[in-house]
């Protein structure tokens, strides 16, 4: 029973449940990725209806997208009368991926001469465009003018990325990662209750080096901090994520600063919080000690009988001492149920909230996709129960907003 509830909690949170997404595919080589995009949107709980331009038909068949979406694919205004009006009326969001220079020019100028451009002009909800093309096309002033015009109307852009392009050149113009496009769609349908907030989040472990080969570190994977950064961005915050070494991918729309030692993380946190941050969330597992000496060459094992250590500087305490300090949320990783210690830690380090995290509980703490915490603030506490780290992240941000409003 316990296992099955843990398995349930590990299942991916469906962020687009009951949502209906219109996917417009225009004619670029990246159109072949549309089938994967459809699948990922559906995995997140959305229903998807695809509309294709004539040029898109040269790159991927409607049948592939029909099978992926389990829905009719529309390729012409005349295929089923009035679908260009009824489909946009029923959709929660529209995403155009890949968006070519041609479709962007048409949309920016109100040209409605096919199913996709007609549906676009009939749609009143949030639109995400994912441009993909050769770098010189992307940088052309006419294209940039058209893009700017769409963005000024509130249309959201995701990508393009830099790298090797289908034409064989290197540059900016690759379609954004499919997971980033999905995250942008999720953000487009999520209330932006953190808009205007500048949030600095830390994640992952630190490394304290003994010599060029050995270091002291801990088991933090970064998952908890990355979930917080993703959730805050989804809700409209400007997010800087400062992370120790992890295997995780930068969340969409988040500025990622990579650090190594506690001293480096301290320096980066100080720099970033001084740029007008409203909140600091310290989910990183920061080393409390570092070797007194760091050798420039590998230390011979025979020469290492004991290790002299020094305390690292406390990052939270140093930010709390700043004249203009942000709202500070810390974590307390404990082995056992001593919640009193967490509350004392909150007071001692002058935090506004602390997340008590008993890392010995099943499904909680290091490396797992789930967590189970108690959120303490100056007024009281709330248990989250065992939930995905993404859900825990939202619960922490919900509590922060309750306190601030
Ligand atoms: O990364 P995951 O695998 O997802 O695991 C998540 C986690 C278990 C690392 C996370 O949920 C967590 O509990 N992070 C805090 C771990 C920790 O260092 O706790 P602490 O009780 O030792 O420190 C208390 C607070 O002070 C923490 O917010 C810590 O970031 C901060 N700190 C610690 C040392 C230091 N020199 N400066 C600090 O600011």
Tab-separated table of C-alpha atoms and ligand atoms in Angstrom:
chain	number	residue	atom	x	y	z
A	1	UNK	CA	0.000	0.000	0.000
A	2	UNK	CA	2.790	2.352	1.039
A	3	UNK	CA	4.674	1.414	-2.100
A	4	UNK	CA	1.760	2.042	-4.414
A	5	UNK	CA	1.192	5.510	-2.972
A	6	UNK	CA	4.923	6.263	-3.371
A	7	UNK	CA	4.725	5.075	-6.997
A	8	UNK	CA	1.696	7.274	-7.560
A	9	UNK	CA	3.602	10.252	-6.197
A	10	UNK	CA	6.508	9.511	-8.509
A	11	UNK	CA	4.224	9.704	-11.537
A	12	UNK	CA	4.735	12.885	-13.476
A	13	UNK	CA	2.475	15.746	-12.504
A	14	UNK	CA	0.224	16.476	-15.505
A	15	UNK	CA	0.473	20.223	-15.837
A	16	UNK	CA	-1.895	20.577	-18.796
A	17	UNK	CA	-4.805	18.468	-17.541
A	18	UNK	CA	-8.108	19.598	-19.115
A	19	UNK	CA	-6.248	21.999	-21.384
A	20	UNK	CA	-6.601	22.069	-25.129
A	21	UNK	CA	-3.634	23.180	-27.226
A	22	UNK	CA	-3.634	24.166	-30.895
A	23	UNK	CA	-0.292	23.297	-32.471
A	24	UNK	CA	0.613	25.082	-35.683
A	25	UNK	CA	3.378	23.483	-37.737
A	26	UNK	CA	5.017	25.510	-40.498
A	27	UNK	CA	7.445	24.362	-43.165
A	28	UNK	CA	10.958	24.029	-41.820
A	29	UNK	CA	13.194	21.006	-41.400
A	30	UNK	CA	12.478	21.016	-37.638
A	31	UNK	CA	8.840	20.151	-38.461
A	32	UNK	CA	9.770	16.504	-37.934
A	33	UNK	CA	10.080	17.305	-34.201
A	34	UNK	CA	6.377	18.228	-34.098
A	35	UNK	CA	5.405	14.585	-33.501
A	36	UNK	CA	7.534	14.522	-30.349
A	37	UNK	CA	6.069	17.846	-29.242
A	38	UNK	CA	2.537	16.482	-29.669
A	39	UNK	CA	3.438	13.435	-27.590
A	40	UNK	CA	4.993	15.523	-24.783
A	41	UNK	CA	2.010	17.902	-24.663
A	42	UNK	CA	-0.288	14.893	-24.405
A	43	UNK	CA	1.927	13.305	-21.729
A	44	UNK	CA	1.357	16.485	-19.722
A	45	UNK	CA	-2.410	15.941	-19.964
A	46	UNK	CA	-3.358	18.238	-22.852
A	47	UNK	CA	-5.504	17.466	-25.869
A	48	UNK	CA	-3.743	18.610	-29.034
A	49	UNK	CA	-5.120	19.647	-32.414
A	50	UNK	CA	-2.579	20.166	-35.174
A	51	UNK	CA	-2.795	22.613	-38.054
A	52	UNK	CA	-0.207	22.506	-40.820
A	53	UNK	CA	0.841	24.920	-43.530
A	54	UNK	CA	1.253	23.648	-47.073
A	55	UNK	CA	5.056	23.794	-46.763
A	56	UNK	CA	4.952	21.748	-43.537
A	57	UNK	CA	3.422	18.876	-45.555
A	58	UNK	CA	6.770	18.518	-47.365
A	59	UNK	CA	8.542	17.720	-44.069
A	60	UNK	CA	6.118	15.568	-42.073
A	61	UNK	CA	2.900	13.788	-42.990
A	62	UNK	CA	-0.459	14.683	-41.461
A	63	UNK	CA	-0.862	10.971	-40.726
A	64	UNK	CA	2.112	11.004	-38.309
A	65	UNK	CA	0.630	13.954	-36.433
A	66	UNK	CA	-2.862	12.453	-36.532
A	67	UNK	CA	-1.558	9.253	-34.943
A	68	UNK	CA	0.471	11.193	-32.352
A	69	UNK	CA	-2.389	13.546	-31.449
A	70	UNK	CA	-5.215	11.051	-31.943
A	71	UNK	CA	-7.058	13.934	-33.506
A	72	UNK	CA	-7.908	15.229	-36.964
A	73	UNK	CA	-5.068	17.269	-38.489
A	74	UNK	CA	-6.099	20.400	-40.397
A	75	UNK	CA	-4.215	21.423	-43.527
A	76	UNK	CA	-6.663	23.749	-45.262
A	77	UNK	CA	-9.374	26.264	-44.359
A	78	UNK	CA	-11.691	24.359	-46.701
A	79	UNK	CA	-11.141	20.913	-45.166
A	80	UNK	CA	-14.040	21.346	-42.734
A	81	UNK	CA	-15.874	24.656	-42.945
A	82	UNK	CA	-15.502	27.045	-40.003
A	83	UNK	CA	-12.876	24.996	-38.144
A	84	UNK	CA	-10.556	28.039	-38.334
A	85	UNK	CA	-13.068	29.794	-36.036
A	86	UNK	CA	-14.343	26.966	-33.820
A	87	UNK	CA	-10.917	25.444	-33.016
A	88	UNK	CA	-9.414	28.713	-31.698
A	89	UNK	CA	-12.600	29.402	-29.743
A	90	UNK	CA	-12.180	26.152	-27.827
A	91	UNK	CA	-8.375	26.207	-27.281
A	92	UNK	CA	-6.572	27.334	-24.119
A	93	UNK	CA	-3.247	28.036	-25.844
A	94	UNK	CA	-1.705	28.086	-29.276
A	95	UNK	CA	1.870	27.087	-30.051
A	96	UNK	CA	3.584	27.441	-33.412
A	97	UNK	CA	6.602	25.163	-33.707
A	98	UNK	CA	8.587	25.369	-35.799
A	99	UNK	CA	7.719	28.950	-36.731
A	100	UNK	CA	9.416	29.881	-40.008
A	101	UNK	CA	10.372	33.397	-41.145
A	102	UNK	CA	7.450	33.208	-43.566
A	103	UNK	CA	4.748	32.366	-41.001
A	104	UNK	CA	6.115	34.973	-38.573
A	105	UNK	CA	5.993	37.620	-41.330
A	106	UNK	CA	2.403	36.658	-42.126
A	107	UNK	CA	1.278	36.689	-38.484
A	108	UNK	CA	2.987	40.027	-37.798
A	109	UNK	CA	1.195	41.593	-40.741
A	110	UNK	CA	-2.235	40.110	-40.198
A	111	UNK	CA	-2.157	38.007	-43.350
A	112	UNK	CA	-4.631	35.158	-43.043
A	113	UNK	CA	-4.387	32.975	-46.122
A	114	UNK	CA	-4.198	29.421	-44.756
A	115	UNK	CA	-5.588	27.404	-41.843
A	116	UNK	CA	-2.772	28.320	-39.429
A	117	UNK	CA	-2.616	32.066	-40.046
A	118	UNK	CA	-6.422	32.287	-40.101
A	119	UNK	CA	-6.789	30.399	-36.828
A	120	UNK	CA	-4.081	32.626	-35.291
A	121	UNK	CA	-5.968	35.808	-36.055
A	122	UNK	CA	-9.173	34.259	-34.696
A	123	UNK	CA	-7.526	33.211	-31.415
A	124	UNK	CA	-7.665	35.341	-28.282
A	125	UNK	CA	-5.601	33.270	-25.803
A	126	UNK	CA	-1.859	32.968	-25.140
A	127	UNK	CA	0.374	32.161	-28.121
A	128	UNK	CA	3.892	30.691	-27.979
A	129	UNK	CA	6.118	30.802	-31.059
A	130	UNK	CA	9.257	28.713	-31.493
A	131	UNK	CA	11.242	30.214	-34.388
A	132	UNK	CA	13.624	27.940	-36.317
A	133	UNK	CA	15.665	28.949	-39.351
A	134	UNK	CA	19.155	29.758	-40.630
A	135	UNK	CA	21.031	32.333	-38.523
A	136	UNK	CA	21.250	34.951	-41.300
A	137	UNK	CA	17.498	34.703	-41.817
A	138	UNK	CA	16.955	34.991	-38.057
A	139	UNK	CA	19.142	38.073	-37.799
A	140	UNK	CA	17.696	39.849	-40.838
A	141	UNK	CA	16.286	43.238	-39.766
A	142	UNK	CA	12.977	42.554	-41.531
A	143	UNK	CA	12.534	39.298	-39.659
A	144	UNK	CA	13.542	40.937	-36.351
A	145	UNK	CA	11.039	43.731	-37.009
A	146	UNK	CA	8.246	41.180	-37.526
A	147	UNK	CA	9.270	39.243	-34.412
A	148	UNK	CA	9.363	42.427	-32.324
A	149	UNK	CA	5.880	43.296	-33.512
A	150	UNK	CA	4.516	39.919	-32.384
A	151	UNK	CA	6.299	40.141	-29.016
A	152	UNK	CA	4.875	43.631	-28.454
A	153	UNK	CA	1.416	42.067	-28.743
A	154	UNK	CA	2.208	39.730	-25.843
A	155	UNK	CA	3.142	36.708	-27.944
A	156	UNK	CA	5.741	34.594	-26.176
A	157	UNK	CA	8.939	33.393	-27.797
A	158	UNK	CA	10.854	30.237	-26.954
A	159	UNK	CA	14.255	29.699	-28.573
A	160	UNK	CA	15.882	29.543	-31.006
A	161	UNK	CA	19.042	27.921	-29.716
A	162	UNK	CA	22.587	28.037	-30.981
A	163	UNK	CA	24.403	25.065	-32.421
A	164	UNK	CA	24.741	23.205	-35.690
A	165	UNK	CA	21.922	24.009	-38.077
A	166	UNK	CA	20.308	21.723	-40.641
A	167	UNK	CA	21.879	23.763	-43.466
A	168	UNK	CA	25.308	22.668	-42.220
A	169	UNK	CA	26.201	26.041	-40.681
A	170	UNK	CA	26.754	26.837	-37.011
A	171	UNK	CA	24.736	29.585	-35.393
A	172	UNK	CA	21.502	30.686	-33.759
A	173	UNK	CA	18.385	29.230	-35.303
A	174	UNK	CA	17.834	25.716	-33.934
A	175	UNK	CA	14.340	24.952	-32.725
A	176	UNK	CA	14.170	25.173	-28.912
A	177	UNK	CA	14.287	21.858	-27.019
A	178	UNK	CA	10.863	20.221	-27.111
A	179	UNK	CA	10.755	20.138	-23.279
A	180	UNK	CA	11.371	23.916	-23.220
A	181	UNK	CA	8.507	24.493	-25.673
A	182	UNK	CA	6.210	22.445	-23.412
A	183	UNK	CA	7.365	24.438	-20.345
A	184	UNK	CA	6.622	27.686	-22.199
A	185	UNK	CA	3.114	26.419	-23.013
A	186	UNK	CA	2.589	25.422	-19.358
A	187	UNK	CA	3.681	28.914	-18.244
A	188	UNK	CA	1.325	30.459	-20.808
A	189	UNK	CA	-1.705	28.802	-19.178
A	190	UNK	CA	-0.535	29.246	-15.548
A	191	UNK	CA	-1.604	32.295	-13.495
A	192	UNK	CA	1.417	34.640	-13.343
A	193	UNK	CA	1.115	35.305	-9.617
A	194	UNK	CA	4.890	35.775	-9.213
A	195	UNK	CA	5.287	38.345	-11.988
A	196	UNK	CA	7.486	41.190	-10.721
A	197	UNK	CA	9.334	38.934	-8.251
A	198	UNK	CA	13.070	38.377	-8.694
A	199	UNK	CA	13.952	35.047	-7.139
A	200	UNK	CA	17.420	33.675	-6.522
A	201	UNK	CA	17.418	29.912	-5.912
A	202	UNK	CA	20.378	27.740	-4.960
A	203	UNK	CA	20.570	24.015	-5.694
A	204	UNK	CA	22.869	21.032	-5.578
A	205	UNK	CA	26.008	20.245	-3.624
A	206	UNK	CA	29.245	22.152	-3.163
A	207	UNK	CA	32.694	20.648	-3.613
A	208	UNK	CA	35.536	21.389	-1.206
A	209	UNK	CA	38.786	20.380	-2.845
A	210	UNK	CA	41.694	18.657	-1.113
A	211	UNK	CA	43.839	18.508	-4.229
A	212	UNK	CA	43.194	18.493	-8.027
A	213	UNK	CA	41.686	14.994	-7.765
A	214	UNK	CA	39.836	14.705	-4.459
A	215	UNK	CA	37.021	16.725	-2.937
A	216	UNK	CA	34.461	16.540	-0.110
A	217	UNK	CA	30.846	16.807	-1.220
A	218	UNK	CA	27.362	15.429	-0.466
A	219	UNK	CA	24.462	13.577	-2.049
A	220	UNK	CA	22.433	16.551	-3.288
A	221	UNK	CA	21.292	16.021	-6.892
A	222	UNK	CA	19.932	19.556	-7.280
A	223	UNK	CA	16.407	18.260	-8.015
A	224	UNK	CA	14.704	20.208	-5.194
A	225	UNK	CA	16.284	23.547	-6.139
A	226	UNK	CA	15.708	23.013	-9.879
A	227	UNK	CA	12.027	22.240	-9.173
A	228	UNK	CA	11.716	25.515	-7.256
A	229	UNK	CA	13.384	27.478	-10.062
A	230	UNK	CA	11.098	25.844	-12.668
A	231	UNK	CA	7.950	26.490	-10.617
A	232	UNK	CA	8.852	30.138	-9.965
A	233	UNK	CA	9.551	30.751	-13.678
A	234	UNK	CA	6.308	29.017	-14.663
A	235	UNK	CA	4.473	31.464	-12.359
A	236	UNK	CA	6.072	34.513	-13.972
A	237	UNK	CA	9.059	35.258	-11.701
A	238	UNK	CA	12.463	36.310	-12.983
A	239	UNK	CA	14.687	33.486	-11.753
A	240	UNK	CA	18.432	33.108	-11.250
A	241	UNK	CA	19.427	29.567	-10.337
A	242	UNK	CA	22.831	29.181	-8.679
A	243	UNK	CA	23.798	25.554	-8.726
A	244	UNK	CA	26.654	23.363	-7.611
A	245	UNK	CA	27.677	20.499	-9.931
A	246	UNK	CA	24.624	18.456	-11.047
A	247	UNK	CA	23.555	16.409	-14.054
A	248	UNK	CA	20.402	18.479	-14.558
A	249	UNK	CA	19.447	20.569	-17.566
A	250	UNK	CA	18.872	24.312	-17.220
A	251	UNK	CA	15.142	24.896	-16.733
A	252	UNK	CA	13.467	26.904	-19.489
A	253	UNK	CA	13.603	30.674	-19.032
A	254	UNK	CA	15.890	30.541	-16.002
A	255	UNK	CA	19.360	32.122	-15.782
A	256	UNK	CA	21.736	29.408	-14.567
A	257	UNK	CA	24.993	30.247	-12.753
A	258	UNK	CA	27.194	27.265	-12.118
A	259	UNK	CA	29.366	27.203	-9.016
A	260	UNK	CA	31.661	24.712	-7.361
A	261	UNK	CA	32.775	25.450	-3.781
A	262	UNK	CA	30.820	27.031	-0.907
A	263	UNK	CA	33.005	30.146	-1.242
A	264	UNK	CA	32.129	30.447	-4.927
A	265	UNK	CA	28.424	29.938	-4.205
A	266	UNK	CA	28.604	32.605	-1.481
A	267	UNK	CA	30.194	35.088	-3.900
A	268	UNK	CA	27.594	34.418	-6.602
A	269	UNK	CA	24.636	34.574	-4.190
A	270	UNK	CA	25.872	37.908	-2.822
A	271	UNK	CA	26.297	39.305	-6.353
A	272	UNK	CA	22.877	38.136	-7.533
A	273	UNK	CA	20.891	39.122	-4.433
A	274	UNK	CA	22.339	42.636	-4.651
A	275	UNK	CA	20.757	43.060	-8.101
A	276	UNK	CA	17.321	43.670	-6.575
A	277	UNK	CA	16.306	40.113	-5.639
A	278	UNK	CA	13.042	39.960	-3.711
A	279	UNK	CA	13.505	36.364	-2.521
A	280	UNK	CA	16.415	34.025	-1.801
A	281	UNK	CA	15.613	30.301	-1.581
A	282	UNK	CA	18.560	28.234	-0.330
A	283	UNK	CA	17.880	24.617	-1.308
A	284	UNK	CA	21.584	23.882	-1.895
A	285	UNK	CA	23.397	21.523	0.439
A	286	UNK	CA	26.323	23.793	1.247
A	287	UNK	CA	29.422	22.379	2.935
A	288	UNK	CA	29.887	23.529	6.525
A	289	UNK	CA	33.635	22.748	6.449
A	290	UNK	CA	36.448	22.906	3.914
A	291	UNK	CA	39.954	21.460	4.055
A	292	UNK	CA	42.343	24.010	5.584
A	293	UNK	CA	44.754	23.395	2.776
A	294	UNK	CA	44.165	22.760	-0.886
A	295	UNK	CA	47.198	21.142	-2.506
A	296	UNK	CA	48.185	22.094	-6.050
A	297	UNK	CA	49.253	18.533	-6.850
A	298	UNK	CA	47.907	15.124	-5.819
A	299	UNK	CA	48.644	14.492	-2.162
A	300	UNK	CA	50.450	11.210	-1.511
A	301	UNK	CA	48.167	8.889	0.506
A	302	UNK	CA	50.984	8.168	2.913
A	303	UNK	CA	51.145	11.882	3.740
A	304	UNK	CA	47.458	12.171	4.646
A	305	UNK	CA	46.784	10.807	8.149
A	306	UNK	CA	44.281	13.457	9.217
A	307	UNK	CA	42.518	16.394	7.688
A	308	UNK	CA	42.470	19.876	9.201
A	309	UNK	CA	39.214	21.688	8.406
A	310	UNK	CA	37.890	25.251	8.614
A	311	UNK	CA	34.261	26.408	8.812
A	312	UNK	CA	32.798	27.838	5.610
A	313	UNK	CA	31.040	31.178	5.759
A	314	UNK	CA	27.281	30.927	6.212
A	315	UNK	CA	25.607	32.158	3.006
A	316	UNK	CA	22.169	32.817	4.510
A	317	UNK	CA	23.563	34.721	7.480
A	318	UNK	CA	25.687	36.883	5.210
A	319	UNK	CA	22.703	37.790	2.952
A	320	UNK	CA	20.477	38.365	6.006
A	321	UNK	CA	23.035	40.933	7.202
A	322	UNK	CA	22.779	42.943	3.953
A	323	UNK	CA	21.206	46.382	4.340
A	324	UNK	CA	18.550	45.731	1.706
A	325	UNK	CA	17.885	42.026	2.191
A	326	UNK	CA	15.480	39.785	0.284
A	327	UNK	CA	12.842	37.523	1.886
A	328	UNK	CA	14.915	34.484	2.898
A	329	UNK	CA	13.743	30.874	2.696
A	330	UNK	CA	16.182	28.227	3.927
A	331	UNK	CA	16.068	24.456	4.215
A	332	UNK	CA	17.006	22.341	7.209
A	333	UNK	CA	18.165	18.872	6.203
A	334	UNK	CA	17.830	16.711	9.318
A	335	UNK	CA	18.230	13.027	10.037
A	336	UNK	CA	15.228	12.467	12.300
A	337	UNK	CA	12.158	14.387	13.376
A	338	UNK	CA	13.773	17.218	15.347
A	339	UNK	CA	11.656	20.108	14.069
A	340	UNK	CA	12.682	22.313	17.007
A	341	UNK	CA	16.228	22.486	15.624
A	342	UNK	CA	14.838	23.733	12.305
A	343	UNK	CA	12.844	26.479	14.003
A	344	UNK	CA	15.911	27.524	15.997
A	345	UNK	CA	17.930	27.550	12.752
A	346	UNK	CA	15.351	29.879	11.185
A	347	UNK	CA	15.676	32.307	14.088
A	348	UNK	CA	19.441	32.042	14.476
A	349	UNK	CA	20.131	32.691	10.786
A	350	UNK	CA	17.440	35.370	10.575
A	351	UNK	CA	15.377	33.584	7.896
A	352	UNK	CA	11.729	34.324	7.111
A	353	UNK	CA	10.813	30.712	6.333
A	354	UNK	CA	12.491	27.335	6.746
A	355	UNK	CA	11.692	24.034	5.101
A	356	UNK	CA	12.224	21.150	7.520
A	357	UNK	CA	13.403	18.168	5.499
A	358	UNK	CA	13.859	14.848	7.312
A	359	UNK	CA	16.075	13.125	4.745
A	360	UNK	CA	15.660	9.710	6.421
A	361	UNK	CA	11.958	9.491	5.495
A	362	UNK	CA	11.009	7.213	2.614
A	363	UNK	CA	10.811	9.147	-0.680
A	364	UNK	CA	12.228	12.318	0.894
A	365	UNK	CA	15.475	14.282	0.729
A	366	UNK	CA	18.454	13.588	-1.500
A	367	UNK	CA	18.197	12.362	-5.105
A	368	UNK	CA	14.512	11.361	-5.059
A	369	UNK	CA	11.862	12.913	-7.335
A	370	UNK	CA	9.608	13.304	-4.294
A	371	UNK	CA	9.949	15.021	-0.953
A	372	UNK	CA	8.065	15.351	2.322
A	373	UNK	CA	8.625	18.563	4.270
A	374	UNK	CA	7.222	20.871	6.915
A	375	UNK	CA	7.081	24.563	5.971
A	376	UNK	CA	7.790	26.801	8.976
A	377	UNK	CA	7.429	30.550	8.970
A	378	UNK	CA	7.278	33.140	11.737
A	379	UNK	CA	3.555	32.469	12.264
A	380	UNK	CA	3.113	28.703	12.020
A	381	UNK	CA	3.784	25.542	10.049
A	382	UNK	CA	2.257	23.292	7.377
A	383	UNK	CA	3.079	19.682	6.449
A	384	UNK	CA	3.136	18.906	2.737
A	385	UNK	CA	3.038	15.100	2.953
A	386	UNK	CA	4.860	12.986	0.344
A	387	UNK	CA	4.583	14.788	-2.997
A	388	UNK	CA	6.648	15.355	-6.112
A	389	UNK	CA	9.406	17.977	-5.748
A	390	UNK	CA	7.546	20.091	-8.339
A	391	UNK	CA	4.464	20.104	-6.100
A	392	UNK	CA	6.528	20.843	-2.977
A	393	UNK	CA	8.081	23.774	-4.875
A	394	UNK	CA	4.616	25.181	-5.633
A	395	UNK	CA	3.549	24.708	-1.989
A	396	UNK	CA	6.585	26.716	-0.779
A	397	UNK	CA	5.882	29.501	-3.292
A	398	UNK	CA	2.160	29.503	-2.359
A	399	UNK	CA	3.068	30.015	1.297
A	400	UNK	CA	5.519	32.772	0.412
A	401	UNK	CA	2.774	34.607	-1.524
A	402	UNK	CA	0.299	34.176	1.356
A	403	UNK	CA	2.770	35.821	3.716
A	404	UNK	CA	3.593	38.647	1.306
A	405	UNK	CA	0.009	39.525	0.374
B	1	LIG	O1	19.221	18.220	-4.220
B	1	LIG	P1	18.291	17.094	-3.874
B	1	LIG	O2	18.907	15.738	-4.164
B	1	LIG	O3	16.930	17.260	-4.506
B	1	LIG	O4	18.071	17.116	-2.274
B	1	LIG	C1	17.373	18.164	-1.702
B	1	LIG	C2	18.005	18.599	-0.370
B	1	LIG	C3	17.861	17.476	0.642
B	1	LIG	C4	19.475	18.962	-0.548
B	1	LIG	C5	17.208	19.891	0.079
B	1	LIG	O5	15.865	19.575	0.230
B	1	LIG	C6	17.737	20.440	1.411
B	1	LIG	O6	17.330	20.054	2.482
B	1	LIG	N1	18.699	21.414	1.311
B	1	LIG	C7	19.406	22.020	2.435
B	1	LIG	C8	20.542	21.126	2.884
B	1	LIG	C9	21.376	21.759	3.981
B	1	LIG	O7	22.465	22.128	3.724
B	1	LIG	O8	20.776	21.933	5.141
B	1	LIG	P2	21.509	22.510	6.468
B	1	LIG	O9	20.545	22.236	7.550
B	1	LIG	O10	22.898	21.976	6.582
B	1	LIG	O11	21.611	24.063	6.199
B	1	LIG	C10	20.581	24.986	6.566
B	1	LIG	C11	20.435	26.068	5.527
B	1	LIG	O12	21.622	26.890	5.537
B	1	LIG	C12	20.274	25.563	4.134
B	1	LIG	O13	19.292	26.353	3.476
B	1	LIG	C13	21.646	25.760	3.513
B	1	LIG	O14	21.534	26.014	2.098
B	1	LIG	C14	22.151	26.988	4.251
B	1	LIG	N2	23.617	27.060	4.399
B	1	LIG	C15	24.353	26.002	4.851
B	1	LIG	C16	25.739	26.120	5.006
B	1	LIG	C17	26.357	27.341	4.666
B	1	LIG	N3	27.666	27.501	4.757
B	1	LIG	N4	25.623	28.373	4.250
B	1	LIG	C18	24.266	28.267	4.138
B	1	LIG	O15	23.597	29.240	3.760
